[in-house]
Structures are given as C-alpha cells and as structure tokens.
Tab-separated table of C-alpha atoms in Angstrom:
chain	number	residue	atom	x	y	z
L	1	UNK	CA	5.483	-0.925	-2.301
L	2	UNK	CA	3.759	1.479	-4.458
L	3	UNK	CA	1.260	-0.374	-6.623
L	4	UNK	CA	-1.533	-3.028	-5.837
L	5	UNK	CA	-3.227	-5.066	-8.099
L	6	UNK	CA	-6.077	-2.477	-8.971
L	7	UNK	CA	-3.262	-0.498	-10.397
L	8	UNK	CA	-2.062	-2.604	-12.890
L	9	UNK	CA	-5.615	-3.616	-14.106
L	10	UNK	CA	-4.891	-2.796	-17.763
L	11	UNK	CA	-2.226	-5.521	-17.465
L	12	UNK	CA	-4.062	-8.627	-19.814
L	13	UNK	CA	-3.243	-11.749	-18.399
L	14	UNK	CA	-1.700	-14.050	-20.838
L	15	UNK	CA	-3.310	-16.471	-22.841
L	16	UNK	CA	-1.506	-19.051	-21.721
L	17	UNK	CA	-2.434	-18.632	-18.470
L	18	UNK	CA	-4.084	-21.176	-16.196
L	19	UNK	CA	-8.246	-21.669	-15.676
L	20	UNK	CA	-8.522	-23.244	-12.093
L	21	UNK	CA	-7.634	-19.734	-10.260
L	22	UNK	CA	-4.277	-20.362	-8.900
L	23	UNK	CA	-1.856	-18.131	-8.223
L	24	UNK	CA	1.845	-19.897	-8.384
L	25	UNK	CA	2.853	-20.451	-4.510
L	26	UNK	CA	6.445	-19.376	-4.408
L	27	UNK	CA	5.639	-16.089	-5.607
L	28	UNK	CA	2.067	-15.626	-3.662
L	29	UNK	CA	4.261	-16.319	-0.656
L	30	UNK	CA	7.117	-14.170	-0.653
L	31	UNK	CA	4.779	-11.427	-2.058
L	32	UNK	CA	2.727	-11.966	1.273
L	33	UNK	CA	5.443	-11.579	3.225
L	34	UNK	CA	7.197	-9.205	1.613
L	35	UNK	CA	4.118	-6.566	1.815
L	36	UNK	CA	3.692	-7.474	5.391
L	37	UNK	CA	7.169	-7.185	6.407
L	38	UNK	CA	6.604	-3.106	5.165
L	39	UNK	CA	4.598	-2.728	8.527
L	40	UNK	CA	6.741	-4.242	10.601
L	41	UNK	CA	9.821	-1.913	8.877
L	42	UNK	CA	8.187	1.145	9.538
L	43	UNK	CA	7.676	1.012	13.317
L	44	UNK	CA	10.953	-0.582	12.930
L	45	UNK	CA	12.678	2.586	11.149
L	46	UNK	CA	10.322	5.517	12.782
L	47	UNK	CA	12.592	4.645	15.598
L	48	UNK	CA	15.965	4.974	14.337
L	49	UNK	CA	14.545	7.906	11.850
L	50	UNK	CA	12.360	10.791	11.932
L	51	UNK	CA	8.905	9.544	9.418
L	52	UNK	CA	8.874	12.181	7.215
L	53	UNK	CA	12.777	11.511	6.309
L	54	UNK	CA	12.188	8.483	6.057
L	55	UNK	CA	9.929	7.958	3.859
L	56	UNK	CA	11.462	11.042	1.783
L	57	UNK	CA	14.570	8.940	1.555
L	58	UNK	CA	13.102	5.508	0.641
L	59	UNK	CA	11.363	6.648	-2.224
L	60	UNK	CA	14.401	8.872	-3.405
L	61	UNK	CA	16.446	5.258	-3.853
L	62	UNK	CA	14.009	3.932	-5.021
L	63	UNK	CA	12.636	6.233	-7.758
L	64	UNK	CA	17.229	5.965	-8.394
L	65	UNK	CA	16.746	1.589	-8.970
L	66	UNK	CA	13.347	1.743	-10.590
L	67	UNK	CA	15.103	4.283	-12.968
L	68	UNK	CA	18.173	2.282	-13.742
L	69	UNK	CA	15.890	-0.515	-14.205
L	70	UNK	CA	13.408	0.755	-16.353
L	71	UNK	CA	16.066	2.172	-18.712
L	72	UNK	CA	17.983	-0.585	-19.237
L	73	UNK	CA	14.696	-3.028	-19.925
L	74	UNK	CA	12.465	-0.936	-21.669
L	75	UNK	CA	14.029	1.570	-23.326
L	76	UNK	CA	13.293	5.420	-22.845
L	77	UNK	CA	10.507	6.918	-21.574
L	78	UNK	CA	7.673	7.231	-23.847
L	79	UNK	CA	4.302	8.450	-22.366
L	80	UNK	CA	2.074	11.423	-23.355
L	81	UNK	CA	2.683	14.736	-21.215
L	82	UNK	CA	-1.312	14.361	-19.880
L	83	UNK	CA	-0.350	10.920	-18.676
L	84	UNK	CA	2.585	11.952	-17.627
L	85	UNK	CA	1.147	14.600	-15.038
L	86	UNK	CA	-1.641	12.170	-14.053
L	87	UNK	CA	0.762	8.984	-13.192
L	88	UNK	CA	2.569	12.185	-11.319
L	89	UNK	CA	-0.180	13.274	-9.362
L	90	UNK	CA	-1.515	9.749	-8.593
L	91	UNK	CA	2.373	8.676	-7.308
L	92	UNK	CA	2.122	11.744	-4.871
L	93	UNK	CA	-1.597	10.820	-3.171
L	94	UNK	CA	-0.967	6.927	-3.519
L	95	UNK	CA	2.731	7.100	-2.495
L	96	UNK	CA	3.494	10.078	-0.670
L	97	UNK	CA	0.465	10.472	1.132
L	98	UNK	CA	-0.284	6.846	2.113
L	99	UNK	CA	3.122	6.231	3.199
L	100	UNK	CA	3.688	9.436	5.191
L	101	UNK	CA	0.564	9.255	6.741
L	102	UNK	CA	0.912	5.734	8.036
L	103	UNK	CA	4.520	6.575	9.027
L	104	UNK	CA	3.410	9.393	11.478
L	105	UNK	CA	0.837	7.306	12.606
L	106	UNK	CA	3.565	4.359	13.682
L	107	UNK	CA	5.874	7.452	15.286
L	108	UNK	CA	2.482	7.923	17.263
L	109	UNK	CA	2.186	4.498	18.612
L	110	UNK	CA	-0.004	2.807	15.774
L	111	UNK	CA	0.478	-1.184	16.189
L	112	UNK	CA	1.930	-2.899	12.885
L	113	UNK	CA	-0.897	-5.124	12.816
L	114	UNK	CA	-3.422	-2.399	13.181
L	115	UNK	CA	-1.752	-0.560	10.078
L	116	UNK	CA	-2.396	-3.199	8.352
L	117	UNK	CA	-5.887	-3.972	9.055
L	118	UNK	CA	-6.573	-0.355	7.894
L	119	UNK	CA	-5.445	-0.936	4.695
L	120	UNK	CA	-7.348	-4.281	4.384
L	121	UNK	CA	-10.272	-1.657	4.349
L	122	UNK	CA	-9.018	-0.246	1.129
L	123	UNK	CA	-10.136	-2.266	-1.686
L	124	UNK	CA	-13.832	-1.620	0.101
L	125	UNK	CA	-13.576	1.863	0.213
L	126	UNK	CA	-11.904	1.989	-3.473
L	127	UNK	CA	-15.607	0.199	-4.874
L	128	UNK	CA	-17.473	3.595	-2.286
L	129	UNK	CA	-15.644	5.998	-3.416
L	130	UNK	CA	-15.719	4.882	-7.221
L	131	UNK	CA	-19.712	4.684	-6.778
L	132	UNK	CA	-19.650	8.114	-5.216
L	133	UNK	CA	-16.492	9.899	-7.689
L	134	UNK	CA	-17.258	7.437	-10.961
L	135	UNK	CA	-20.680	6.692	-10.726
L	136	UNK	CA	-19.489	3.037	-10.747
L	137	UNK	CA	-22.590	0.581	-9.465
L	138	UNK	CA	-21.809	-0.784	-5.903
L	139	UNK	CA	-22.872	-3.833	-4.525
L	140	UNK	CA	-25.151	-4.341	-1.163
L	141	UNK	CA	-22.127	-6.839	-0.567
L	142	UNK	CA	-19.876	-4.100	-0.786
L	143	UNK	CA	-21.423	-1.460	1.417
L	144	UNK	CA	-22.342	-4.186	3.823
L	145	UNK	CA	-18.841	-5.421	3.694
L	146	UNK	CA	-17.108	-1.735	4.354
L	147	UNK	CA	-19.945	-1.121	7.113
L	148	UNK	CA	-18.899	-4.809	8.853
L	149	UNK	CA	-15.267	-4.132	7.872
L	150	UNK	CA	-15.504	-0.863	10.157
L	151	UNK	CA	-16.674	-2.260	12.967
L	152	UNK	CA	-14.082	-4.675	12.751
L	153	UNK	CA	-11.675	-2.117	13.020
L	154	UNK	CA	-13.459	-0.291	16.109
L	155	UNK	CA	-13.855	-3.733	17.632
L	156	UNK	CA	-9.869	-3.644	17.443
L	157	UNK	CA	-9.396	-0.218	18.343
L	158	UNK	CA	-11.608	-0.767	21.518
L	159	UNK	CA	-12.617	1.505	23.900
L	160	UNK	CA	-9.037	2.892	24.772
L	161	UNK	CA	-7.563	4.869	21.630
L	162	UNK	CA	-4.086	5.618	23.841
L	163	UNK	CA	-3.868	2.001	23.323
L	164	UNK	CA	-3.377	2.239	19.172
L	165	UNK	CA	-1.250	5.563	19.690
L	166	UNK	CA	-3.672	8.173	20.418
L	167	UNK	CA	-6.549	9.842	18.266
L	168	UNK	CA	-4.080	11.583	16.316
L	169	UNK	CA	-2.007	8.305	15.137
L	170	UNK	CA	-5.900	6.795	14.512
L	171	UNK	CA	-6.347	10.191	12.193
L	172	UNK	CA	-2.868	9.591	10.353
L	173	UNK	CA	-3.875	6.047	9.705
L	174	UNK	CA	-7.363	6.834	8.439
L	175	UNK	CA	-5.827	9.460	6.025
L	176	UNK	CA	-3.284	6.642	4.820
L	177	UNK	CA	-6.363	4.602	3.889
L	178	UNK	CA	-7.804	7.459	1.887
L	179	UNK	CA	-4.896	8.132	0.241
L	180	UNK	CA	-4.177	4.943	-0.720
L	181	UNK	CA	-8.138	4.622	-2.151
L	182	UNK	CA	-7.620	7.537	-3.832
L	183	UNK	CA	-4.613	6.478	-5.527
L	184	UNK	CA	-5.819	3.051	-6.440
L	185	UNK	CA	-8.787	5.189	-8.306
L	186	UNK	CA	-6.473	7.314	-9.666
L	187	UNK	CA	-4.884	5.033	-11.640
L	188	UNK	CA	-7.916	4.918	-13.712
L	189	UNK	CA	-7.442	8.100	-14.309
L	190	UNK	CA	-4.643	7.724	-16.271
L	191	UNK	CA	-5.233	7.100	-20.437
L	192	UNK	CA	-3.004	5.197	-22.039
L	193	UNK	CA	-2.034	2.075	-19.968
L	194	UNK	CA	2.075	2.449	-18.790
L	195	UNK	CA	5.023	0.453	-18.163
L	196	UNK	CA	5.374	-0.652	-14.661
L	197	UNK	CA	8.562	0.293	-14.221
L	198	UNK	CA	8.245	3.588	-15.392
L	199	UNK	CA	5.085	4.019	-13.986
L	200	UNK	CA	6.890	3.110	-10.687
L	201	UNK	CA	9.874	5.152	-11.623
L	202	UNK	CA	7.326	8.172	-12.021
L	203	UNK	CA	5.308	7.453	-8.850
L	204	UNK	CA	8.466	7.117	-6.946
L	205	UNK	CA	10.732	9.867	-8.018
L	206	UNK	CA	7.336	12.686	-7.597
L	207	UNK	CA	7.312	12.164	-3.814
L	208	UNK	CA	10.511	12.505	-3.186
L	209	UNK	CA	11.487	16.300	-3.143
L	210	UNK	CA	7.973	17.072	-1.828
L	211	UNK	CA	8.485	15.235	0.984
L	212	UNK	CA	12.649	15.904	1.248
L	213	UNK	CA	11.117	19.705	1.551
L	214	UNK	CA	8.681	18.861	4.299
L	215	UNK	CA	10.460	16.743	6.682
L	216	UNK	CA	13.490	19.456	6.080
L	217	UNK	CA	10.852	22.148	7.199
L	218	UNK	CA	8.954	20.031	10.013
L	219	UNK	CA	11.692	18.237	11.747
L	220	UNK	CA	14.769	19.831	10.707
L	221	UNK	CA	17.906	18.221	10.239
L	222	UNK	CA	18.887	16.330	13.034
L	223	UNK	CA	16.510	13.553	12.267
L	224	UNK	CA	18.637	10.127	12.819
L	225	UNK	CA	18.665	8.832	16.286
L	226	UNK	CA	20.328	5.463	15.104
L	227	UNK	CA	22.467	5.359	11.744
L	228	UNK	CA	22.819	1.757	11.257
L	229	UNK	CA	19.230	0.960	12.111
L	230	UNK	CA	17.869	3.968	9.840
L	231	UNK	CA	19.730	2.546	6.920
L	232	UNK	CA	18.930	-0.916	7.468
L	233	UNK	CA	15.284	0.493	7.526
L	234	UNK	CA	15.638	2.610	4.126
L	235	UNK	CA	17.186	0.077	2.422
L	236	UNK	CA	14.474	-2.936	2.837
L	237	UNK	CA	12.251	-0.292	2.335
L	238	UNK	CA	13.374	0.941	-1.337
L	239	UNK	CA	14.991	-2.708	-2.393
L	240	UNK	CA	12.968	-5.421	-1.155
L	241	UNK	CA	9.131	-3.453	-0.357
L	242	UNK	CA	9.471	-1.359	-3.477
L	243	UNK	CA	11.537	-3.465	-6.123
L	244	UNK	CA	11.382	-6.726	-5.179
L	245	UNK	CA	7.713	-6.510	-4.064
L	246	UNK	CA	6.878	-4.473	-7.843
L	247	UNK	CA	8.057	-7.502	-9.451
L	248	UNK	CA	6.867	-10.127	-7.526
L	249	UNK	CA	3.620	-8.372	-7.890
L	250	UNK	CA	4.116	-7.809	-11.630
L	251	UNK	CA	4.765	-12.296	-11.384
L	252	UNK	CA	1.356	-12.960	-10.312
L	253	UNK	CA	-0.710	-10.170	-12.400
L	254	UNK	CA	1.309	-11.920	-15.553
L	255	UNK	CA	0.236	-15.334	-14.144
L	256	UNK	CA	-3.821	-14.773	-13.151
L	257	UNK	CA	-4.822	-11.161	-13.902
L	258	UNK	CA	-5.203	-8.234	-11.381
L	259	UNK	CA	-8.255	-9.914	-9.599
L	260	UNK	CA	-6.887	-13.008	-8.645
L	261	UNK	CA	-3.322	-11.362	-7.438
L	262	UNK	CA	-5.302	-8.978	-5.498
L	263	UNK	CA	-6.695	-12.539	-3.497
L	264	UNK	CA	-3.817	-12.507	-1.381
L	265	UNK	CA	-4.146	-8.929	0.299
L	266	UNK	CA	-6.426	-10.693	2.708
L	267	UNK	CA	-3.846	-12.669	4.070
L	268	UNK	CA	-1.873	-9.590	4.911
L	269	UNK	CA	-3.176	-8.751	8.339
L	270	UNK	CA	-3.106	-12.106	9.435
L	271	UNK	CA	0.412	-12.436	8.316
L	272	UNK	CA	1.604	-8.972	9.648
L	273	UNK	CA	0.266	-9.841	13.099
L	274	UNK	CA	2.306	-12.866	13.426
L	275	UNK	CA	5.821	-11.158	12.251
L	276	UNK	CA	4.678	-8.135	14.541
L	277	UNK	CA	4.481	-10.978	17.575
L	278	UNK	CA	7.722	-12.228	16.430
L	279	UNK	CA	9.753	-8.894	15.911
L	280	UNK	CA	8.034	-6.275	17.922
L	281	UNK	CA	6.546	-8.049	20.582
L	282	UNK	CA	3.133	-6.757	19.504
L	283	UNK	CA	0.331	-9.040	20.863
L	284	UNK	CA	-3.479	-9.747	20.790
L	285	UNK	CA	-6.179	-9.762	22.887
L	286	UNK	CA	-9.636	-12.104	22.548
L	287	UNK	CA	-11.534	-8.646	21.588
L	288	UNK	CA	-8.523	-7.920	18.664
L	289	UNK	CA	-8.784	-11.383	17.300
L	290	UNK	CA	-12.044	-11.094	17.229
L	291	UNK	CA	-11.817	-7.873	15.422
L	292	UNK	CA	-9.271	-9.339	13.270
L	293	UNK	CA	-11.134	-12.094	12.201
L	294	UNK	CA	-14.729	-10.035	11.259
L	295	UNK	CA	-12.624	-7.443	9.294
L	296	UNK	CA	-11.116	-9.980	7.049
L	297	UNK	CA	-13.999	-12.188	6.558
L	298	UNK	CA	-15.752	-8.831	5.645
L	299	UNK	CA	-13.840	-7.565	3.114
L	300	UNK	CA	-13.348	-10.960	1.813
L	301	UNK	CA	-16.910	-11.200	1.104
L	302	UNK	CA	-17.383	-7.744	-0.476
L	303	UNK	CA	-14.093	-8.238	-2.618
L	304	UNK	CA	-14.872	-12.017	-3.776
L	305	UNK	CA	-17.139	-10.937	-6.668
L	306	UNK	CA	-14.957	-8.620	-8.217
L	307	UNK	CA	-15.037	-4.959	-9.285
L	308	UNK	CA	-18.161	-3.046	-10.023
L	309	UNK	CA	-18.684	-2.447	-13.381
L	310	UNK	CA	-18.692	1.247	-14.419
L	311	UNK	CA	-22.474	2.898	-15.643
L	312	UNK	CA	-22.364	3.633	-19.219
C-alpha cells in the first residue's frame, strides 16, 4: 500500500452517495484484510529476502503495473513540474521511508501485530504534527488520545524490549510511524489535486532506485536466502498490497469520502493479530491484549470527530 485515506482527501465523494455512514461490506472487508495481510508479508519475506531489497523490488513492480495502468485509463501524464516534485518527495518519506523502516524493524524481531499497532498511532500523530507544522487547531481529544494511544503501545511493549526485537527494531518502527505521518501531511502539500494512479505511479517509481542503491551498498548482492519464498513475498507485495489494495481503497473513498474509509484502519490491528496467530504463530499475552485494546479505543476516540480544521 502506499496511500491512506488522508491522502486522497481532495477526492469529493459522489453525490449519489449514501447518508447513513456505511461503507459497502465486500469492499471494507477485503480492504481490511488486504492491508493487514502487508504485516504479516513482511516478516514473511524479511526471511527469504534481505529488507532493503525487498522493499526496493516491490515498489520497482509496482511503480511498472501502476504505470501500465495509469496509461492505459487515464491518458498521459499531466501534472505541473512543482507538483510533480512534491508528489515525488512525499512518495519517498511516505513510501520509502515507512516501508523500509518497518521492514528493518521485522528483520529485527518486530511482531506483525506490534507493526501494526504502531501505525494505528498515525492518524493521531498526523492531527500533532499538523498543529505543530500547519498551525492546524488540535483537539484535547486528540492529544489525550495520542498520550493514551502511547501508553497503549508501552503497555504492549512491556518491560522486556528483546521481546519486540530489541531497541533498535522499536527505533525502526517508531521512524516508520513518522514517516508515514509525515507523508500523510505531505500530501497536503501538494497543489493541484492528482490522479491516483499516477499519483501512485509517481510515489512508487521515486523509491525505487533510492532504495535499489542502498540495499546494493548496505547488504550487497547476495541478498536472497529463499527464491521461491522472496518472490512469493514481492509479488503480494506489489499486486495485491499495492494495486489491489489502491483500488479497493479508491472503492470506498468513491462510496463515503476519505473520513468514513479511513473508519476501518481501526480494525487493522485487531485483524493483523489474528492472521499473525494463524500464519506466524505470533501470540498474546493478558498485558498485550490489554494494550491492544486501550490503543484502539484511544485512537478511535481522538479520530471519531474528524480532522482539525486548519487556522485561517
């Protein structure tokens, strides 16, 4: 995946569109599990491939397939050169440094569920950082949300960090959450509101030699310790996570708006822990579901009333 519902804000719902809040099931569901089956994937494929590589390689095919795509439904490419550069630098923080980071992290030992109970955080921190960047009014909710969201997390973490991979995995995961922030902010940034597809094509196909570069540098060539597995991994990674999951997620912003798609990001965690029981073996303790459960309800709480509403 590359984009979540903040970043296709300028996307108008259509008039058409229902008033009682729904989103249409089919799609809510196998968006749910399609995002959540990216953190079971990546522990999945940092096994069978060096992280860097990996995620160098996914967005490669898919910046190839959002390409194809995009230029046989819409046309060519028609965006201003400033946009242009700022959908370029956004791709690199919200893809390439979210993904990489949180990669490294699951090399570490970083538990799928965990991952994704980080990045639960983000729509939180998003509404801080916009109050402290774009002097964007924040909500007591909000900061009491991210505060209680936190210590969630901790609660999770516990007292033993060798347990969630180390402090360094922790670190890696804490910088994916930033960069993903970042990126969701940064699609503000950008003027003139784009295509998805090209927008994803963009976002895609800028993190790709930068990271190609790095992982060359860092770990060399010899990074595939199980062919079959590590293309098994890339693939679900570039198809299904980053195609399939762009247009599911393009279904429900068409069907409710960007706020009411962006409803079903609390389900992830949740969701990812069971399919990280099922597939990786990964369980939970009383003090995790505990943890779990305050995080969630926290960020549900500070999320429910919507964005804050930019200072004049």
């Amino acid at each position: 995946m590359t984009q979540r519902p903040d970043d296709l804000q300028d996307t108008p719902a259509p008039a058409a569109a229902g008033t009682d809040g729904r989103l249409p099931l089919l799609p809510a569901a196998a968006f749910v599990l399609i995002w959540s089956s990216g953190y079971i994937i990546g522990p999945y494929g940092v096994e069978a491939m060096d992280p860097l590589m990996l995620v160098a390689v996914r967005f490669l095919l898919a910046s190839v397939i959002a390409w194809a795509l995009a230029r046989a439904l819409r046309g060519p490419l028609r965006v201003p050169r400033a946009d242009l550069l700022r959908m370029a630098g956004t791709g690199l923080v919200l893809n390439g440094v979210q993904f990489a980071a949180m990669y490294l992290a699951f090399e570490r030992g970083l538990g799928a569920t965990l991952g994704a109970l980080l990045h639960s955080l983000s729509p939180v921190l998003t509404a801080v950082l916009a109050a402290a960047l774009l002097h964007e009014r924040l909500r007591r909710v909000q900061v009491l949300g991210f505060v209680v969201g936190v210590a969630g997390v901790l609660l999770v973490l516990g007292p033993d960090l060798d347990q969630a991979g180390g402090p360094v995995a922790v670190a890696w995961a804490v910088l994916s959450v930033l960069g993903l922030s970042l990126g969701t902010l940064g699609q503000r940034w950008i003027g003139s509101a784009p295509d998805p597809l090209w927008s994803a094509t963009i976002q895609f196909g800028v993190c790709g030699p930068p990271l190609l570069a790095l992982a060359l540098a860092v770990e060399g060539t010899d990074v595939v310790r199980d062919p079959v597995h590590a293309a098994i991994a890339v693939l679900l990674l570039a198809v299904v996570n980053s195609i399939v999951g762009l247009g599911l997620l393009g279904v429900l912003v068409r069907a409710r708006g960007a706020g009411a798609a962006a409803s079903v990001f609390f389900v992830m965690p949740p969701v990812t822990a069971v399919m990280a029981w099922l597939v990786l073996g990964e369980t939970l303790g009383p003090r995790e579901l505990v943890g779990l459960v305050v995080t969630i309800a926290a960020v549900a709480a500070a999320t429910r009333g919507g964005r804050a509403t930019p200072v004049p």
